[in-house]
Structures are given as structure tokens and as C-alpha cells.
Short mmCIF file of C-alpha atoms and ligand atoms in Angstrom, two decimals:
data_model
loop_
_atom_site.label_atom_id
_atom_site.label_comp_id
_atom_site.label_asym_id
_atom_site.label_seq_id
_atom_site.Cartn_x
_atom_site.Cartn_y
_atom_site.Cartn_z
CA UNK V 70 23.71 -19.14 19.10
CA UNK V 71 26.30 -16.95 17.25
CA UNK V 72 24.61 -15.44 14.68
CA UNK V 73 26.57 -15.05 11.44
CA UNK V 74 27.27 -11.50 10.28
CA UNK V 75 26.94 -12.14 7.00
CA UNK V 76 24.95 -13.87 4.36
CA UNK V 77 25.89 -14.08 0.74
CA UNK V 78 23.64 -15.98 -1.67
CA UNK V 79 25.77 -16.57 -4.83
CA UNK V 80 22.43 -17.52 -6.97
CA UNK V 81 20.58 -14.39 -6.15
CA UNK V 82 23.88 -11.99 -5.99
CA UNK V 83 22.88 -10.43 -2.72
CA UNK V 84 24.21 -9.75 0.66
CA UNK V 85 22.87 -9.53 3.50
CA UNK V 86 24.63 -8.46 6.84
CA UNK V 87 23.29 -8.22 10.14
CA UNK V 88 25.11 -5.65 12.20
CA UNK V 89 24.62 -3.49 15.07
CA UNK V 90 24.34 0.18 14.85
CA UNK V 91 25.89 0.12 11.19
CA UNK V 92 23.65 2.47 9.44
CA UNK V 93 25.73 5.67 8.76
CA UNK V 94 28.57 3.93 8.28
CA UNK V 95 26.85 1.59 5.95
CA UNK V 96 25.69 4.07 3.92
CA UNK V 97 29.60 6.36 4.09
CA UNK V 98 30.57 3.22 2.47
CA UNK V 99 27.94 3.19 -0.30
CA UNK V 100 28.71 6.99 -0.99
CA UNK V 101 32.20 6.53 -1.27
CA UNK V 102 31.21 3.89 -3.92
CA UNK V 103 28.95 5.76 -5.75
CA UNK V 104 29.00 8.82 -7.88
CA UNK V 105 25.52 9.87 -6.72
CA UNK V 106 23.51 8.25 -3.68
CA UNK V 107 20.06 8.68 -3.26
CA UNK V 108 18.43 8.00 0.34
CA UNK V 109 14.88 7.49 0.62
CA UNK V 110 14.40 7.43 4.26
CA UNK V 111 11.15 7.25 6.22
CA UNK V 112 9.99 9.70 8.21
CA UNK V 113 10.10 8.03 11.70
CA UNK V 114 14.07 7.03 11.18
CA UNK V 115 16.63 9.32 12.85
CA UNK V 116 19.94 8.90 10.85
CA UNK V 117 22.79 11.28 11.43
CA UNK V 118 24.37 11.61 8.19
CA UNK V 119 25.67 15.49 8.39
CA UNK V 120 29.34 15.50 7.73
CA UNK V 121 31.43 17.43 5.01
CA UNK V 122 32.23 13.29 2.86
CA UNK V 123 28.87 13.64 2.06
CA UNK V 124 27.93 15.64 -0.77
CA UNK V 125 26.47 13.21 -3.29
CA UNK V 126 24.10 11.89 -0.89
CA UNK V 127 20.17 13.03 -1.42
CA UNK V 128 18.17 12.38 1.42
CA UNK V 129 14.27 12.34 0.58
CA UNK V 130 12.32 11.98 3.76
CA UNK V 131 9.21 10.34 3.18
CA UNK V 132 6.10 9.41 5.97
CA UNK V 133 5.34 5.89 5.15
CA UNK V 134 3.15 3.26 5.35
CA UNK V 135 0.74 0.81 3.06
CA UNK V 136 -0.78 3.79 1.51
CA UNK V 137 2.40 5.13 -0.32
CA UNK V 138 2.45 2.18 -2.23
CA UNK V 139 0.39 3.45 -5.28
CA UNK V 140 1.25 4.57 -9.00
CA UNK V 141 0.75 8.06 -8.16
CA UNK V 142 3.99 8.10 -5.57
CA UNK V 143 5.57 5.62 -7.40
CA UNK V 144 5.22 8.72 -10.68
CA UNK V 145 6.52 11.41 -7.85
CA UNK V 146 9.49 9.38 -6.68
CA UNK V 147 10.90 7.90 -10.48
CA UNK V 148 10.37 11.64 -11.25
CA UNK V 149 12.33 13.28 -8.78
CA UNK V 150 15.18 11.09 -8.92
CA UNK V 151 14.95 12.00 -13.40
CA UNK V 152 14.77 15.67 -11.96
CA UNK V 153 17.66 15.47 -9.73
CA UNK V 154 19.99 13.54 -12.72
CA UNK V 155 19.86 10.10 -11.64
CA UNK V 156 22.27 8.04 -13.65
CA UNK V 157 23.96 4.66 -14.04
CA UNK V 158 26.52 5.41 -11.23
CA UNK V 159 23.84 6.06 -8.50
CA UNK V 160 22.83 3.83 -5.95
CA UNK V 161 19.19 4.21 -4.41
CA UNK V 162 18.91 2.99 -0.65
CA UNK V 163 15.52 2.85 0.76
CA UNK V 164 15.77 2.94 4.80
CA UNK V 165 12.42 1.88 6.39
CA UNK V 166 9.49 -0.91 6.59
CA UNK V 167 8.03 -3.11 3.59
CA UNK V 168 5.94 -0.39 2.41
CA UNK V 169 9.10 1.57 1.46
CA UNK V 170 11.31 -1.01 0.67
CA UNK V 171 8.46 -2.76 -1.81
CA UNK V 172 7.79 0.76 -3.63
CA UNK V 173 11.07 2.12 -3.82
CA UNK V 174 12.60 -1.41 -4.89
CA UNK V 175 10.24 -1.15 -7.30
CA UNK V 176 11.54 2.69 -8.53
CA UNK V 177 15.12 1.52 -8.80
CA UNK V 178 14.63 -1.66 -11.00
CA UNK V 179 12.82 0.41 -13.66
CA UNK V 180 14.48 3.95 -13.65
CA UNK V 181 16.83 4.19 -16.54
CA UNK V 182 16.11 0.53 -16.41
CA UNK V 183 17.51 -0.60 -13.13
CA UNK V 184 20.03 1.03 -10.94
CA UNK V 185 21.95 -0.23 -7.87
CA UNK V 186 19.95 -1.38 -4.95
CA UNK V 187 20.53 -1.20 -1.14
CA UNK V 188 17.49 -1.82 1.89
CA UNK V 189 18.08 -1.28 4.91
CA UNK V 190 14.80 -2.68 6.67
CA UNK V 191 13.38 -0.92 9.74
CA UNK V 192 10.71 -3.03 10.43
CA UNK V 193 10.48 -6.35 12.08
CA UNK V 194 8.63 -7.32 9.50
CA UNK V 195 11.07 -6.30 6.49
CA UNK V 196 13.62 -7.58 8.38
CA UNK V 197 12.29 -10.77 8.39
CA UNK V 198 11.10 -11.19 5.33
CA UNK V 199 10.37 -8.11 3.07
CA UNK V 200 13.99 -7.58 2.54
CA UNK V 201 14.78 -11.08 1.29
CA UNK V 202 13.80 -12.16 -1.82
CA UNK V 203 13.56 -9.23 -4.21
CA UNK V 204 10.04 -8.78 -4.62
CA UNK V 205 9.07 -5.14 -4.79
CA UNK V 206 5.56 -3.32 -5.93
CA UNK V 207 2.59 -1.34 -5.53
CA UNK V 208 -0.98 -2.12 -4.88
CA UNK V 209 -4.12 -1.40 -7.06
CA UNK V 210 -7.80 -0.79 -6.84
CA UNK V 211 -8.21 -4.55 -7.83
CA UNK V 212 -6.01 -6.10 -5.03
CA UNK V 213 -2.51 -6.22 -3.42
CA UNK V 214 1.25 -5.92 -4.99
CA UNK V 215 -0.32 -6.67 -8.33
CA UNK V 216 2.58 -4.16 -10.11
CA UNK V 217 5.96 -4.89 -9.51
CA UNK V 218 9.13 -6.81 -10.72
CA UNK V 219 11.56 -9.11 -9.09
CA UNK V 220 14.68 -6.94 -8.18
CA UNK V 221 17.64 -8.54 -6.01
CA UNK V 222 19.40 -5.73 -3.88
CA UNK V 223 22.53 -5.32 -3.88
CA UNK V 224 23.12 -5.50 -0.03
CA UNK V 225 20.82 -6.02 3.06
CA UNK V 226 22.07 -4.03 6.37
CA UNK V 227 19.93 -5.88 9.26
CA UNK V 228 20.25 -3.45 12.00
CA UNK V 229 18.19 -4.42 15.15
CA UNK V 230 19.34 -1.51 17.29
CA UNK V 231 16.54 0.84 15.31
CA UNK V 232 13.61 -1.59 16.23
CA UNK V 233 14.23 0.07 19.72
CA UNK V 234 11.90 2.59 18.41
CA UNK V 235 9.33 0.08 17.36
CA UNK V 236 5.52 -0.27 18.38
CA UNK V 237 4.25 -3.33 19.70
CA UNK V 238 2.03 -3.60 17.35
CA UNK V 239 4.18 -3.19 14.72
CA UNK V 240 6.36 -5.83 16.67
CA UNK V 241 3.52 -8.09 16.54
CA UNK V 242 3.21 -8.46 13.46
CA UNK V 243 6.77 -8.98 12.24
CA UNK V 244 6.42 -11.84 14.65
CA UNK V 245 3.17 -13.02 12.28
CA UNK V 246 5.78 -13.46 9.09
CA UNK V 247 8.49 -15.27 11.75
CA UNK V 248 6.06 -17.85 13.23
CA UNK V 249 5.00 -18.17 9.36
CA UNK V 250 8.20 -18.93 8.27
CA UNK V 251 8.41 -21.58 11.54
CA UNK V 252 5.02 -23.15 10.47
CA UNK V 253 5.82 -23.94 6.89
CA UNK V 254 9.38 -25.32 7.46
CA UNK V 255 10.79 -25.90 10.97
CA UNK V 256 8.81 -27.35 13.51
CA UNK V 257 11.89 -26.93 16.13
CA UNK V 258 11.73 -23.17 15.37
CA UNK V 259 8.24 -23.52 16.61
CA UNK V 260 9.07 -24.95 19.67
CA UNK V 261 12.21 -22.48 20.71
CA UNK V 262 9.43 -19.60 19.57
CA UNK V 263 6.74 -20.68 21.67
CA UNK V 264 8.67 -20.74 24.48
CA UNK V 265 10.88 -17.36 23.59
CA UNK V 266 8.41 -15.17 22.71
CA UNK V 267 8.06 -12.93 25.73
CA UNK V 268 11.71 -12.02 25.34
CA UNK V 269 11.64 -11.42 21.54
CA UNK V 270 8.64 -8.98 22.24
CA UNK V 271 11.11 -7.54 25.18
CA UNK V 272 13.26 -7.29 22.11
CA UNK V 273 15.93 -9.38 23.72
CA UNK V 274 19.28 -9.05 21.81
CA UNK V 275 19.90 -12.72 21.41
CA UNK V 276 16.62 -13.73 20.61
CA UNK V 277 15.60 -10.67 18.48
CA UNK V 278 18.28 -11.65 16.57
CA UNK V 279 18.35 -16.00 16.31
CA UNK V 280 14.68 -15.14 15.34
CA UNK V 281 15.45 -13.24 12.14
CA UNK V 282 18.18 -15.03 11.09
CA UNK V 283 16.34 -18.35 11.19
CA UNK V 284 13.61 -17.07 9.46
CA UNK V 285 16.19 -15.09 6.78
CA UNK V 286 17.42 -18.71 6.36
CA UNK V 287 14.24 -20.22 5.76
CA UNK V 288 12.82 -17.29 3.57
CA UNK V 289 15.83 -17.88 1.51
CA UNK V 290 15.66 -21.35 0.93
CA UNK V 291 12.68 -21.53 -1.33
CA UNK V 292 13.96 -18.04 -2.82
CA UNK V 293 17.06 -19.27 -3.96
CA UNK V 294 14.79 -22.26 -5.77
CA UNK V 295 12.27 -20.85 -7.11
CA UNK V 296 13.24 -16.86 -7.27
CA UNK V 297 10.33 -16.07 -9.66
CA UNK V 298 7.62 -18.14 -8.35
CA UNK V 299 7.71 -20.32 -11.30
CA UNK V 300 7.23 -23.81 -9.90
CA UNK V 301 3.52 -25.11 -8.33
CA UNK V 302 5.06 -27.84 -5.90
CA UNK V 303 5.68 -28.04 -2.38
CA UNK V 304 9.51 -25.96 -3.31
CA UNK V 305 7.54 -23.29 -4.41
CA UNK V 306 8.35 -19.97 -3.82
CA UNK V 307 4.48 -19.62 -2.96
CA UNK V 308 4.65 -21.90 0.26
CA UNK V 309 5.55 -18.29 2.25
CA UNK V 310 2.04 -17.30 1.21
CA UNK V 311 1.17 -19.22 3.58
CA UNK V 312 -1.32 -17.29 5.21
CA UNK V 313 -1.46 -14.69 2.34
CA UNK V 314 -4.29 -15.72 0.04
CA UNK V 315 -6.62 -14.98 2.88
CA UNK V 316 -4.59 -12.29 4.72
CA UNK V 317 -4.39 -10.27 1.55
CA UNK V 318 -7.72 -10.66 0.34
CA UNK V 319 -8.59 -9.00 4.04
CA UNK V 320 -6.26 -5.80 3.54
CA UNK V 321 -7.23 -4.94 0.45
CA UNK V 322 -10.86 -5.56 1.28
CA UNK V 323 -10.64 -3.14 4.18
CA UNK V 324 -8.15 -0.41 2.21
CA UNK V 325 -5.39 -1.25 4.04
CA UNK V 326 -7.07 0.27 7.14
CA UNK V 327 -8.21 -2.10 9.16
CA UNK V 328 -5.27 -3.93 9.94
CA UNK V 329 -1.84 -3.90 8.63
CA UNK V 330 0.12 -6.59 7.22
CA UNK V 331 0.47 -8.74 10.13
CA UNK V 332 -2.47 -8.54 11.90
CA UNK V 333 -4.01 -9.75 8.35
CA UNK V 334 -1.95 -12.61 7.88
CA UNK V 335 -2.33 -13.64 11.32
CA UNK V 336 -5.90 -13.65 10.37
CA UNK V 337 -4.80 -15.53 7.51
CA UNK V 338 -2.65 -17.87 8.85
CA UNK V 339 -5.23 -19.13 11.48
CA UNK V 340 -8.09 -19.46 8.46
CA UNK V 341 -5.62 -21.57 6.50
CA UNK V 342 -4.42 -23.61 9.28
CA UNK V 343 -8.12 -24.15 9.73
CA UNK V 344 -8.84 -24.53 6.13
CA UNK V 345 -5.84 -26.93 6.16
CA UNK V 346 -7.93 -28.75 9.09
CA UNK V 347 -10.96 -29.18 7.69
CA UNK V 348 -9.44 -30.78 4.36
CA UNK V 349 -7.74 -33.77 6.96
CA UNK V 350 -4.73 -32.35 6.50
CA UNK V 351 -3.63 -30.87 9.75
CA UNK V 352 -4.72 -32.73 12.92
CA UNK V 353 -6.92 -30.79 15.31
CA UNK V 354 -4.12 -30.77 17.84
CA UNK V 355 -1.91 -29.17 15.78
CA UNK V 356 -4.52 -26.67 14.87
CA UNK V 357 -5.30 -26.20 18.36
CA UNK V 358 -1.48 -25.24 19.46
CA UNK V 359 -1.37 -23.04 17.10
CA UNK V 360 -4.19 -21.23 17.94
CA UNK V 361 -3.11 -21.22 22.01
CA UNK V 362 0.41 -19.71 20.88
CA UNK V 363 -1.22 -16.89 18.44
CA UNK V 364 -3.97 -15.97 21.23
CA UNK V 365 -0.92 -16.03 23.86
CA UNK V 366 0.68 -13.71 22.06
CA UNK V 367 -1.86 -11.85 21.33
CA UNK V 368 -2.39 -12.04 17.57
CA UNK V 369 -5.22 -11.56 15.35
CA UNK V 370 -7.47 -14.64 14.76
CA UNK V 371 -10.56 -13.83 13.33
CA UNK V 372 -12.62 -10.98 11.15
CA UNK V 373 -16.54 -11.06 10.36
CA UNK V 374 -15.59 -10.76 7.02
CA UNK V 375 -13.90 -14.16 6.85
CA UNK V 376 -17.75 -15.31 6.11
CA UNK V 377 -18.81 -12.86 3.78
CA UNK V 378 -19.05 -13.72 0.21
CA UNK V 379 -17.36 -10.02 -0.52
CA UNK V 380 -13.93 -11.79 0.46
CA UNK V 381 -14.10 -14.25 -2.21
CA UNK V 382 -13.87 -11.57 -4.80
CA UNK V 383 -10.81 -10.39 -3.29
CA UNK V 384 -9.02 -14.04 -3.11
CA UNK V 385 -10.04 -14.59 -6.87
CA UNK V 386 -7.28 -11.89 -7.75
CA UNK V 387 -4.34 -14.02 -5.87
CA UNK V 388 -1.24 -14.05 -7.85
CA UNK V 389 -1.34 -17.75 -7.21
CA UNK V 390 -4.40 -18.66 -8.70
CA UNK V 391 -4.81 -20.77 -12.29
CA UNK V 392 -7.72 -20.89 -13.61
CA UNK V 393 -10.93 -21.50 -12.34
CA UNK V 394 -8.24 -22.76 -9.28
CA UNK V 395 -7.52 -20.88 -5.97
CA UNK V 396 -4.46 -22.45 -5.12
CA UNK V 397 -3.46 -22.32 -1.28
CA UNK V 398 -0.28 -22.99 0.35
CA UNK V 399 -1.75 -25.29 3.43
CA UNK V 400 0.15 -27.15 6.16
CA UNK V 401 0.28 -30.79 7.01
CA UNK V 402 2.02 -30.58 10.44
CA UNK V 403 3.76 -28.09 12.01
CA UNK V 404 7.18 -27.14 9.92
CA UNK V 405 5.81 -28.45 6.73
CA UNK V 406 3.86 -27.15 4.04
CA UNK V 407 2.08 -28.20 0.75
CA UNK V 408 0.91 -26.57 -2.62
CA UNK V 409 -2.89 -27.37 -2.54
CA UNK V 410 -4.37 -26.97 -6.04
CA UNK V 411 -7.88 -28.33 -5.75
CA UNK V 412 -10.10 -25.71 -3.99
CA UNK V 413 -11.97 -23.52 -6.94
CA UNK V 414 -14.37 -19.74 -5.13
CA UNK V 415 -17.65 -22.13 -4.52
CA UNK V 416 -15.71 -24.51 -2.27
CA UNK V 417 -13.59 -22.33 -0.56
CA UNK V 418 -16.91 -19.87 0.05
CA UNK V 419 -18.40 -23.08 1.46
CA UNK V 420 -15.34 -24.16 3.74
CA UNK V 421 -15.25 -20.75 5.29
CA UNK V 422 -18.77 -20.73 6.05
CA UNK V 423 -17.68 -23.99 8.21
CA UNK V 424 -15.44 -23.03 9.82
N1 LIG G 144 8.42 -7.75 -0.85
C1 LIG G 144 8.12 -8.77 -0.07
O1 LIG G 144 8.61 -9.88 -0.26
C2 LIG G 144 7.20 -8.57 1.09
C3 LIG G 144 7.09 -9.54 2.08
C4 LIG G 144 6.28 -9.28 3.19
C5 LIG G 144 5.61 -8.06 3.29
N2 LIG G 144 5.73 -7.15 2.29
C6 LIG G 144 5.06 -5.85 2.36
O2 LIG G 144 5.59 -5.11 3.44
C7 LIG G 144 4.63 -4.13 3.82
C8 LIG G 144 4.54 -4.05 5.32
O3 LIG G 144 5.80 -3.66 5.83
P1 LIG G 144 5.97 -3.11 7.31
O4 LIG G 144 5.20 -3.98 8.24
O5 LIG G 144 7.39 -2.90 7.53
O6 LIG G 144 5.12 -1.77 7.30
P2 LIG G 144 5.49 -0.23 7.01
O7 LIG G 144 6.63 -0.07 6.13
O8 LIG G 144 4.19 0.36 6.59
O9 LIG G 144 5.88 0.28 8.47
C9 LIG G 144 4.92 0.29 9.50
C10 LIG G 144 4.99 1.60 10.29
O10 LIG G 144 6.18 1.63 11.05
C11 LIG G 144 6.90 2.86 10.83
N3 LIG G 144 8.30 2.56 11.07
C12 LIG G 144 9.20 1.97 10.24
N4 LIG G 144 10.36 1.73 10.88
C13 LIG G 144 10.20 2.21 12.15
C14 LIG G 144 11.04 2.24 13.29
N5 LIG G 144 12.25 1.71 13.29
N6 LIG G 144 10.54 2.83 14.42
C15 LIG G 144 9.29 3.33 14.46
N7 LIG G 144 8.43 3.29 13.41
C16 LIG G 144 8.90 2.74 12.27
C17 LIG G 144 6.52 3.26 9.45
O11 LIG G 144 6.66 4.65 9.25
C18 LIG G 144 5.05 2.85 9.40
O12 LIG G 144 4.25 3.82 10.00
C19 LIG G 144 3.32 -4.56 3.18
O13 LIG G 144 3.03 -3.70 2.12
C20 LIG G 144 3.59 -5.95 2.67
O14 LIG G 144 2.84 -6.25 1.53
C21 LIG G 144 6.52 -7.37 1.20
ZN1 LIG G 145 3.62 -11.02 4.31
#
């Protein structure tokens, strides 16, 4: 498959390209552009951006990961950039995983309210979905990405030569968003994954890279709907949560330390695919391949605290939630999802007890 090189969605005025060591010349390009640049870069990323063009470009190294996304360093980073004379002609790039991406998204749609955006996701994971979409934030003491706003970058580089540096396990669970994203809406994209995975975790050019533009496409199809998460129908922006009510209420149950994003949704997206089960909605072979493929690949399944009525407390705080109502995004088959509204804590306490 040739993938394109660039995506340009009109309704959410963003671009997003997918090119091959682009980076410093990506970011030459927003300099040149831009009065003042400001680079928030994490840690683990080697850019070489020394050259005499580049004066107005700040580069803040920062060592990331879930626990920078708080008030606190969302204070020290708004702060700095007031210190160092932000103003309407800079442009703030954030180069690294979700974690980044989500708190310094967040820092450049509220500083001098709103200033040019660029990602350029490091991560499987936010290059698969956390770049897409515009939703930024922190987390608080009562649950996940509870602060935030919805804040379309300008541009999305997609640059799959820097997942060479990559962990498996951080591999792993990018692949738990992309076999999400398959799930909900494409059961072909299923198929080709279950049989391509051992390449894509080789990091296979081709694959690597029909994998995350698939699952860009997919992601942005219910964006592009429903960009604020207004509707509660199967278009909803909330059917790539599938896998999230549980998975989050897991993170922030363990601080973030247990597992990190993907290994909780996995968790989560085997509970609701089980959940989805148990309420007649997805047969019990379905279920069953989709357990085979996660355990193949060697995914998360399952947590103690899955039975625990702790947990509950955490899924109250969903984003999704109305009411006395925990509402789930569920699957019916494989490649199609639903926006399940009757479950309410005592129900949901007693299916997981099940099953
Ligand atoms: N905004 C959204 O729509 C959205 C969607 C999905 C997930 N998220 C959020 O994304 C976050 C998870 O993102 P993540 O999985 O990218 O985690 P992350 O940003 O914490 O990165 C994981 C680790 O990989 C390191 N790293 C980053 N790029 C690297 C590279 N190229 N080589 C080596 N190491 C590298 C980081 O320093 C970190 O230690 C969560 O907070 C989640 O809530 C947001
Ligand atoms: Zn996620």
C-alpha cells in the first residue's frame, strides 16, 4: 500500500504528514515561519538542531512520562514560556509521547490564550492516536485527563524513523490503541493485523507504517464528527474509549505505576469485550479471537483489581458518564462498536464479579 504523505482535514484545520526522517527540517521550516519557536522536547529524543538559522528556537528538554502531566508542571512550563516573552508570533512544538504532547497541547491553547501548535509524536502510541484529535490535559487526584481543552494543532509530522529507539513495551502498547481502533471500526484491519503483527513489532517499514495510517484514518473519522464529544450515539467521538472506562479507572487506581497506558487499556479492552459478551452482544467466538490475538502478542489481559469494588470508584469519574449512568463504548462484532447507556456502578460491580 502507498501510504499518502499527507493528510489535511479541512473541518478540523490540521495537517498531518507522515514523512521519514523530517524532523529538523520540519522544525527549520516552522522557525523560518515564526518570530519565536519554542521546542519542548523529551529527554530520550536526539534532534540535531545546532546551526547558525536558528536563533529564535528555545529548546526545553524535559524527561517525560504520565507523571509530568500535573498542574504543578503544567504552572512551570506556561511560566517559563511568560518568562522567556512568549507572544502571538510563537509557535510551541512539543516533540515526544502522549504524556508530552497532552500537557504541552494543553500549555499552548491557554497561554496568552492560544498560540500556534505543532506535535511531532514519538511514540507509537501518539502516533496513532494521541496526536489526532486535539485533545490535550492533565490528570488529577480524582482520576485521568480530567483538565484540559480541545486544541487542533496546527501540523502533525509522523516520523517513524525515531520509533527505532523504541521499547517493546512501549511498542506494545501503541499496538493496544491500533488493534482498538481495528476493533471498533474495521474488521479487515483486524484480519491484515492478526496476521502482520510480528513484523509491525519488527517495526517493518511498510507495515509500521499501513498500521498508523489506517488507524489515523479511523481515529479521524469520528473526530471530524463529533470533535467535542458532544453526541451519545454509535458516531460518537466516545466509541475510541473503547477500552478506556475500564483501562483508565486501572491507571489512575494504581498512580500511573503499574502499567502505562497500553498495558491498561489492553486490560480494558479485554474486560469490555467481555463485558460486551456477557450483555449478548458479542458472540463468544469473537470474544475468544480476540483474546488468542492479545495473548499472542503478548498483551495485558487481566488485573486482581478488575474485581475489587475500589475500581468502581474510579469508573464513576469517566468523562462519559450521565448520571447515575456509566456509559460504555461496547462492541457487537469485530469492526463495530455501540454507545451502551444502560449499565449504572451496582451492575457493572456485579458483571465484573462474573466475569
Ligand atoms: N490526547 C489524546 O487523544 C490521547 C489519546 C491516547 C492517549 N493519550 C495519552 O497519552 C499518554 C501516553 O502516551 P505515550 O504512550 O506516548 O507515553 P509517554 O509519552 O509517557 O512515553 C512513554 C515513554 O517513552 C519515552 N519515549 C518517547 N519517545 C521515545 C522514543 N522515540 N524512543 C525512546 N523512548 C521514547 C518517554 O520518555 C517515556 O518514558 C497517556 O497520558 C494517555 O492518556 C492521549
Ligand atoms: Zn488511549
Amino acid at each position: 500500500m502507498q501510504t499518502k504523505l499527507s493528510i489535511r482535514s479541512k473541518k478540523l484545520k490540521t495537517e498531518i504528514l507522515i514523512k521519514k526522517d523530517y524532523i529538523s527540517k520540519f522544525i527549520k521550516i516552522i522557525a523560518k515561519k515564526n518570530e519565536k519557536v519554542f521546542c519542548f522536547l523529551d529527554s530520550k529524543i536526539n534532534i540535531n538542531l545546532k546551526s547558525n538559522e536558528q536563533k529564535n528556537i528555545k529548546i526545553i528538554i524535559i524527561r517525560c512520562g504520565e507523571k509530568i502531566k500535573t498542574l504543578e508542571k503544567y504552572k512551570v512550563l506556561s511560566e517559563k514560556l511568560i518568562k522567556n516573552n512568549v507572544n502571538r508570533k510563537s509557535a510551541i512544538i512539543a516533540i515526544g509521547g502522549g504524556s508530552l504532547g497532552d500537557l504541552v497541547g494543553f500549555v499552548a491553547s491557554t497561554v496568552l490564550r492560544g498560540l500556534d501548535f505543532f506535535l511531532i509524536p514519538t511514540t507509537l502510541l501518539s502516533q496513532v492516536d494521541s496526536s489526532i484529535g486535539g485533545k490535550n490535559g492533565v490528570n488529577t487526584l480524582y482520576g485521568k485527563n480530567l483538565l484540559g481543552t480541545f486544541y487542533q494543532p496546527k501540523q502533525v509530522l509522523i516520523d517513524i524513523s525515531v520509533l527505532n529507539t523504541l521499547s517493546k513495551k512501549e511498542i506494545k502498547s501503541g499496538y493496544a490503541e491500533i488493534i482498538k481502533h481495528a476493533l471498533i471500526k474495521d474488521y479487515s484491519f483486524f484480519c491484515w493485523l492478526e496476521k502482520n503483527t510480528d513484523k509491525l513489532f519488527d517495526l517493518d517499514k511498510s507495515i509500521l507504517e499501513k498500521a498508523i495510517y489506517k488507524s489515523i484514518m479511523i481515529k479521524l473519522l469520528y473526530v471530524e464528527k463529533d470533535e467535542k464529544e458532544i453526541l451519545s450515539n454509535n458516531d460518537s467521538r466516545a466509541m475510541l474509549n473503547f477500552g478506556h472506562t475500564i483501562g483508565h479507572a486501572i491507571e489512575s487506581h494504581y498512580n500511573y505505576k503499574k502499567f502505562n497506558h497500553g498495558e491498561a487499556i489492553s486490560i480494558g479492552i479485554i474486560t469490555e469485550a467481555k463485558i460486551s459478551n456477557y450483555l449478548g452482544l458479542l458472540s463468544s467466538y469473537e470474544l475468544e479471537r480476540i483474546i488468542k490475538h492479545f495473548k499472542k502478542c503478548r498483551l495485558e489481559t487481566f488485573d486482581n483489581i478488575l474485581k475489587s469494588k475500589v475500581l468502581i470508584k474510579k469508573i464513576i469519574k469517566d468523562k462519559k458518564n450521565f448520571l447515575n449512568n456509566i456509559n460504555f463504548s461496547l462492541i457487537d462484532k469485530i469492526g463495530n462498536s455501540i454507545f451502551y447507556k444502560k449499565l449504572n456502578k451496582e451492575k457493572v460491580f456485579k458483571i465484573l464479579k462474573k466475569i
